[in-house]
Amino acid sequence: MLLSVKTHLVYTTSQVCDVLLQIESNTDGAQLCQDPQFSLTSGSSLQEVAGEHGIGVRRWLSVGPRLECRYETRVEITRRIPDLAELRETPRFQLPGSAIQYLMPSRYCHSELFLDFVAGQFDGLTGGALVQAMSHWIYTNFTYDNGASHAGTTAVDSFASLVGVCRDYAHVLIAFVRAAGIPARFVSAYAPDVTPPDFHAVVEVFLDGDWYLVDPTGMSDPSNTVRICVGRDAADASFLTSYGFMDLQEQTVEVTRVGS
């Protein structure tokens, strides 16, 4: 699968502030970026640093009174896509050290509060079959609503209301999966067919010794998902984190299949 990615951001601010930007696609064994181009019209670049676990790149920018940037690339996706239901749990004592933090509760994913629900709702299921059932439960029971949540909405809030956006769907699935003792992490991504077109949020779960993508919104699948970065939840993997108040003026994300 070959995808074209185009992103344009315009923000303004009343004071000079630092911004941590994560919008550039990661290149790894499952996806290859071709001719990536990042341009900064307003604002100045300070430093590039690696993303979490070396996935993706973060840019420190100095912004004020305006941030405008563009990012374009083509991404070839070649990742292996197994049947999720056939994947087995990795025994916890065999987990790599880097995966252990993704068993723990985090800022938006209080997994310890879902122990009873997960045990009762998904009794008898394990591994990929369990994760698949959890994702399907969220897809079936939630309503996608762009105005239903805000930056502080947690998985507990979303579970109580059964509404949200991709970020909220991802947080709830992460909380469910961690409550079952399986590592799960938040993935910021690009994908076609996302409605409305925007940065997308999905989940990676650690099964059979590796990480696998799952999208509880049903809008994307691993064959057309471009990873940008990962983290414990949205706090780690936001596309833009500002250390000062910023106003959104324009934001467009365009992801299309090349040759289709």
GROMACS .gro file of C-alpha atoms in nm:
model
  260
    1MET     CA    1   0.000   0.000   0.000
    2LEU     CA    2   0.137   0.342  -0.102
    3LEU     CA    3  -0.013   0.646   0.067
    4SER     CA    4   0.031   1.019   0.010
    5VAL     CA    5   0.035   1.232   0.327
    6LYS     CA    6  -0.004   1.611   0.329
    7THR     CA    7  -0.039   1.821   0.644
    8HIS     CA    8  -0.070   2.198   0.687
    9LEU     CA    9  -0.086   2.369   1.028
   10VAL     CA   10  -0.141   2.736   1.113
   11TYR     CA   11  -0.155   2.855   1.475
   12THR     CA   12  -0.113   3.196   1.637
   13THR     CA   13  -0.001   3.294   1.985
   14SER     CA   14   0.017   3.620   2.181
   15GLN     CA   15   0.357   3.536   2.329
   16VAL     CA   16   0.672   3.354   2.223
   17CYS     CA   17   0.650   2.992   2.335
   18ASP     CA   18   0.815   2.654   2.284
   19VAL     CA   19   0.630   2.391   2.084
   20LEU     CA   20   0.699   2.018   2.059
   21LEU     CA   21   0.580   1.899   1.719
   22GLN     CA   22   0.525   1.532   1.621
   23ILE     CA   23   0.374   1.512   1.273
   24GLU     CA   24   0.638   1.328   1.068
   25SER     CA   25   0.582   0.966   0.969
   26ASN     CA   26   0.813   0.704   1.112
   27THR     CA   27   1.031   0.485   0.889
   28ASP     CA   28   1.082   0.128   1.011
   29GLY     CA   29   1.059  -0.229   0.889
   30ALA     CA   30   0.684  -0.194   0.826
   31GLN     CA   31   0.667   0.145   0.656
   32LEU     CA   32   0.906   0.348   0.442
   33CYS     CA   33   0.879   0.725   0.392
   34GLN     CA   34   0.968   0.843   0.042
   35ASP     CA   35   1.096   1.198  -0.013
   36PRO     CA   36   0.969   1.348   0.316
   37GLN     CA   37   0.950   1.728   0.313
   38PHE     CA   38   0.902   1.946   0.620
   39SER     CA   39   0.886   2.323   0.575
   40LEU     CA   40   0.847   2.591   0.839
   41THR     CA   41   0.704   2.921   0.714
   42SER     CA   42   0.666   3.090   1.053
   43GLY     CA   43   0.853   2.998   1.371
   44SER     CA   44   1.207   2.875   1.415
   45SER     CA   45   1.342   2.524   1.457
   46LEU     CA   46   1.546   2.466   1.774
   47GLN     CA   47   1.625   2.096   1.794
   48GLU     CA   48   1.523   1.751   1.665
   49VAL     CA   49   1.499   1.461   1.910
   50ALA     CA   50   1.394   1.100   1.870
   51GLY     CA   51   1.041   0.992   1.952
   52GLU     CA   52   0.951   0.743   2.225
   53HIS     CA   53   1.148   0.418   2.172
   54GLY     CA   54   1.310   0.583   1.870
   55ILE     CA   55   0.979   0.583   1.682
   56GLY     CA   56   0.936   0.902   1.480
   57VAL     CA   57   1.095   1.241   1.535
   58ARG     CA   58   1.005   1.534   1.759
   59ARG     CA   59   1.087   1.893   1.671
   60TRP     CA   60   1.132   2.168   1.927
   61LEU     CA   61   1.019   2.498   1.777
   62SER     CA   62   1.013   2.855   1.901
   63VAL     CA   63   0.686   3.017   1.797
   64GLY     CA   64   0.543   3.365   1.816
   65PRO     CA   65   0.327   3.524   1.701
   66ARG     CA   66   0.256   3.258   1.436
   67LEU     CA   67   0.331   2.896   1.355
   68GLU     CA   68   0.285   2.774   0.999
   69CYS     CA   69   0.430   2.449   0.871
   70ARG     CA   70   0.376   2.189   0.602
   71TYR     CA   71   0.468   1.823   0.587
   72GLU     CA   72   0.443   1.597   0.282
   73THR     CA   73   0.560   1.246   0.210
   74ARG     CA   74   0.467   0.919   0.046
   75VAL     CA   75   0.467   0.611   0.266
   76GLU     CA   76   0.493   0.252   0.148
   77ILE     CA   77   0.336   0.013   0.401
   78THR     CA   78   0.461  -0.346   0.400
   79ARG     CA   79   0.383  -0.464   0.753
   80ARG     CA   80   0.281  -0.823   0.820
   81ILE     CA   81  -0.089  -0.846   0.906
   82PRO     CA   82  -0.175  -1.166   1.092
   83ASP     CA   83  -0.515  -1.277   1.213
   84LEU     CA   84  -0.543  -1.091   1.544
   85ALA     CA   85  -0.756  -1.365   1.699
   86GLU     CA   86  -0.477  -1.618   1.647
   87LEU     CA   87  -0.213  -1.420   1.839
   88ARG     CA   88  -0.122  -1.546   2.185
   89GLU     CA   89  -0.039  -1.353   2.497
   90THR     CA   90   0.329  -1.317   2.576
   91PRO     CA   91   0.392  -1.442   2.931
   92ARG     CA   92   0.448  -1.135   3.145
   93PHE     CA   93   0.783  -1.254   3.274
   94GLN     CA   94   0.900  -1.273   2.910
   95LEU     CA   95   0.800  -0.916   2.823
   96PRO     CA   96   1.085  -0.688   2.715
   97GLY     CA   97   1.160  -0.411   2.960
   98SER     CA   98   1.037  -0.148   2.716
   99ALA     CA   99   0.686  -0.302   2.716
  100ILE     CA  100   0.632  -0.312   3.091
  101GLN     CA  101   0.537   0.055   3.127
  102TYR     CA  102   0.244  -0.016   2.893
  103LEU     CA  103   0.091  -0.249   3.151
  104MET     CA  104   0.054   0.036   3.399
  105PRO     CA  105  -0.220   0.297   3.447
  106SER     CA  106  -0.141   0.634   3.289
  107ARG     CA  107  -0.276   0.988   3.283
  108TYR     CA  108  -0.578   0.916   3.060
  109CYS     CA  109  -0.600   0.539   3.097
  110HIS     CA  110  -0.682   0.436   3.454
  111SER     CA  111  -0.686   0.067   3.377
  112GLU     CA  112  -0.717  -0.036   3.742
  113LEU     CA  113  -1.074   0.099   3.739
  114PHE     CA  114  -1.178  -0.147   3.467
  115LEU     CA  115  -1.064  -0.471   3.631
  116ASP     CA  116  -1.412  -0.588   3.731
  117PHE     CA  117  -1.578  -0.490   3.402
  118VAL     CA  118  -1.314  -0.661   3.190
  119ALA     CA  119  -1.321  -0.977   3.401
  120GLY     CA  120  -1.699  -1.003   3.376
  121GLN     CA  121  -1.758  -0.887   3.018
  122PHE     CA  122  -1.478  -1.084   2.851
  123ASP     CA  123  -1.452  -1.391   3.070
  124GLY     CA  124  -1.292  -1.693   2.901
  125LEU     CA  125  -1.109  -1.499   2.628
  126THR     CA  126  -0.732  -1.456   2.604
  127GLY     CA  127  -0.470  -1.305   2.376
  128GLY     CA  128  -0.569  -1.163   2.040
  129ALA     CA  129  -0.922  -1.300   2.063
  130LEU     CA  130  -0.968  -1.101   2.384
  131VAL     CA  131  -0.833  -0.780   2.229
  132GLN     CA  132  -1.052  -0.831   1.922
  133ALA     CA  133  -1.361  -0.873   2.141
  134MET     CA  134  -1.274  -0.559   2.338
  135SER     CA  135  -1.226  -0.354   2.021
  136HIS     CA  136  -1.555  -0.483   1.879
  137TRP     CA  137  -1.736  -0.397   2.206
  138ILE     CA  138  -1.615  -0.036   2.182
  139TYR     CA  139  -1.698  -0.013   1.812
  140THR     CA  140  -2.048  -0.148   1.875
  141ASN     CA  141  -2.135   0.047   2.190
  142PHE     CA  142  -1.975   0.387   2.129
  143THR     CA  143  -2.103   0.677   1.919
  144TYR     CA  144  -1.846   0.885   1.732
  145ASP     CA  145  -1.904   1.253   1.818
  146ASN     CA  146  -1.653   1.530   1.746
  147GLY     CA  147  -1.797   1.756   2.015
  148ALA     CA  148  -1.829   1.505   2.296
  149SER     CA  149  -1.486   1.529   2.457
  150HIS     CA  150  -1.202   1.769   2.536
  151ALA     CA  151  -0.831   1.759   2.614
  152GLY     CA  152  -0.892   1.638   2.968
  153THR     CA  153  -1.135   1.355   2.889
  154THR     CA  154  -1.015   1.021   3.031
  155ALA     CA  155  -1.104   0.663   2.945
  156VAL     CA  156  -1.331   0.657   3.251
  157ASP     CA  157  -1.521   0.962   3.123
  158SER     CA  158  -1.559   0.814   2.775
  159PHE     CA  159  -1.673   0.478   2.912
  160ALA     CA  160  -1.938   0.652   3.121
  161SER     CA  161  -2.078   0.847   2.826
  162LEU     CA  162  -2.012   0.595   2.545
  163VAL     CA  163  -1.927   0.879   2.306
  164GLY     CA  164  -1.604   1.030   2.181
  165VAL     CA  165  -1.351   1.060   1.901
  166CYS     CA  166  -1.066   0.833   1.795
  167ARG     CA  167  -0.851   0.952   2.087
  168ASP     CA  168  -1.123   0.846   2.331
  169TYR     CA  169  -1.185   0.511   2.161
  170ALA     CA  170  -0.812   0.442   2.182
  171HIS     CA  171  -0.792   0.537   2.550
  172VAL     CA  172  -1.077   0.304   2.642
  173LEU     CA  173  -0.928   0.011   2.450
  174ILE     CA  174  -0.588   0.073   2.611
  175ALA     CA  175  -0.748   0.074   2.956
  176PHE     CA  176  -0.938  -0.250   2.882
  177VAL     CA  177  -0.631  -0.429   2.747
  178ARG     CA  178  -0.406  -0.322   3.034
  179ALA     CA  179  -0.673  -0.429   3.282
  180ALA     CA  180  -0.639  -0.777   3.129
  181GLY     CA  181  -0.262  -0.771   3.184
  182ILE     CA  182  -0.161  -0.716   2.820
  183PRO     CA  183   0.064  -0.421   2.723
  184ALA     CA  184  -0.112  -0.157   2.515
  185ARG     CA  185   0.004   0.181   2.390
  186PHE     CA  186  -0.134   0.485   2.210
  187VAL     CA  187  -0.038   0.543   1.846
  188SER     CA  188  -0.066   0.874   1.663
  189ALA     CA  189  -0.118   0.794   1.297
  190TYR     CA  190  -0.223   0.891   0.948
  191ALA     CA  191  -0.483   0.689   0.758
  192PRO     CA  192  -0.717   0.735   0.461
  193ASP     CA  193  -1.095   0.715   0.511
  194VAL     CA  194  -1.077   0.894   0.847
  195THR     CA  195  -1.390   1.107   0.884
  196PRO     CA  196  -1.342   1.398   0.922
  197PRO     CA  197  -0.986   1.394   0.780
  198ASP     CA  198  -0.744   1.457   1.065
  199PHE     CA  199  -0.465   1.305   1.269
  200HIS     CA  200  -0.584   0.961   1.378
  201ALA     CA  201  -0.542   0.768   1.701
  202VAL     CA  202  -0.518   0.388   1.718
  203VAL     CA  203  -0.374   0.129   1.956
  204GLU     CA  204  -0.085  -0.115   1.954
  205VAL     CA  205  -0.101  -0.430   2.167
  206PHE     CA  206   0.192  -0.655   2.254
  207LEU     CA  207   0.111  -1.015   2.160
  208ASP     CA  208   0.326  -1.310   2.049
  209GLY     CA  209   0.640  -1.109   2.110
  210ASP     CA  210   0.560  -0.805   1.894
  211TRP     CA  211   0.338  -0.497   1.862
  212TYR     CA  212   0.018  -0.510   1.650
  213LEU     CA  213  -0.216  -0.230   1.546
  214VAL     CA  214  -0.586  -0.224   1.637
  215ASP     CA  215  -0.840   0.049   1.553
  216PRO     CA  216  -1.158   0.038   1.764
  217THR     CA  217  -1.321   0.308   1.547
  218GLY     CA  218  -1.310   0.072   1.247
  219MET     CA  219  -1.196   0.354   1.017
  220SER     CA  220  -0.850   0.212   0.944
  221ASP     CA  221  -0.664  -0.117   0.942
  222PRO     CA  222  -0.294  -0.203   0.970
  223SER     CA  223  -0.254  -0.217   0.591
  224ASN     CA  224  -0.332   0.154   0.554
  225THR     CA  225  -0.212   0.300   0.886
  226VAL     CA  226   0.100   0.517   0.899
  227ARG     CA  227   0.256   0.542   1.244
  228ILE     CA  228   0.381   0.883   1.355
  229CYS     CA  229   0.470   0.816   1.719
  230VAL     CA  230   0.368   0.611   2.025
  231GLY     CA  231   0.322   0.668   2.397
  232ARG     CA  232   0.139   0.566   2.712
  233ASP     CA  233  -0.160   0.776   2.602
  234ALA     CA  234  -0.233   1.102   2.418
  235ALA     CA  235  -0.020   1.301   2.661
  236ASP     CA  236   0.291   1.134   2.515
  237ALA     CA  237   0.185   1.124   2.151
  238SER     CA  238   0.012   1.453   2.081
  239PHE     CA  239   0.096   1.599   1.739
  240LEU     CA  240   0.149   1.941   1.903
  241THR     CA  241   0.232   2.030   2.264
  242SER     CA  242   0.269   2.402   2.337
  243TYR     CA  243   0.421   2.566   2.642
  244GLY     CA  244   0.199   2.870   2.606
  245PHE     CA  245  -0.156   2.927   2.479
  246MET     CA  246  -0.207   2.892   2.102
  247ASP     CA  247  -0.507   2.958   1.877
  248LEU     CA  248  -0.587   2.724   1.588
  249GLN     CA  249  -0.628   2.913   1.260
  250GLU     CA  250  -0.609   2.633   1.003
  251GLN     CA  251  -0.535   2.261   1.008
  252THR     CA  252  -0.564   2.021   0.719
  253VAL     CA  253  -0.463   1.656   0.694
  254GLU     CA  254  -0.493   1.476   0.360
  255VAL     CA  255  -0.417   1.106   0.331
  256THR     CA  256  -0.486   0.935  -0.003
  257ARG     CA  257  -0.404   0.606  -0.171
  258VAL     CA  258  -0.158   0.650  -0.457
  259GLY     CA  259  -0.271   0.495  -0.783
  260SER     CA  260  -0.621   0.402  -0.668
   0.00000   0.00000   0.00000
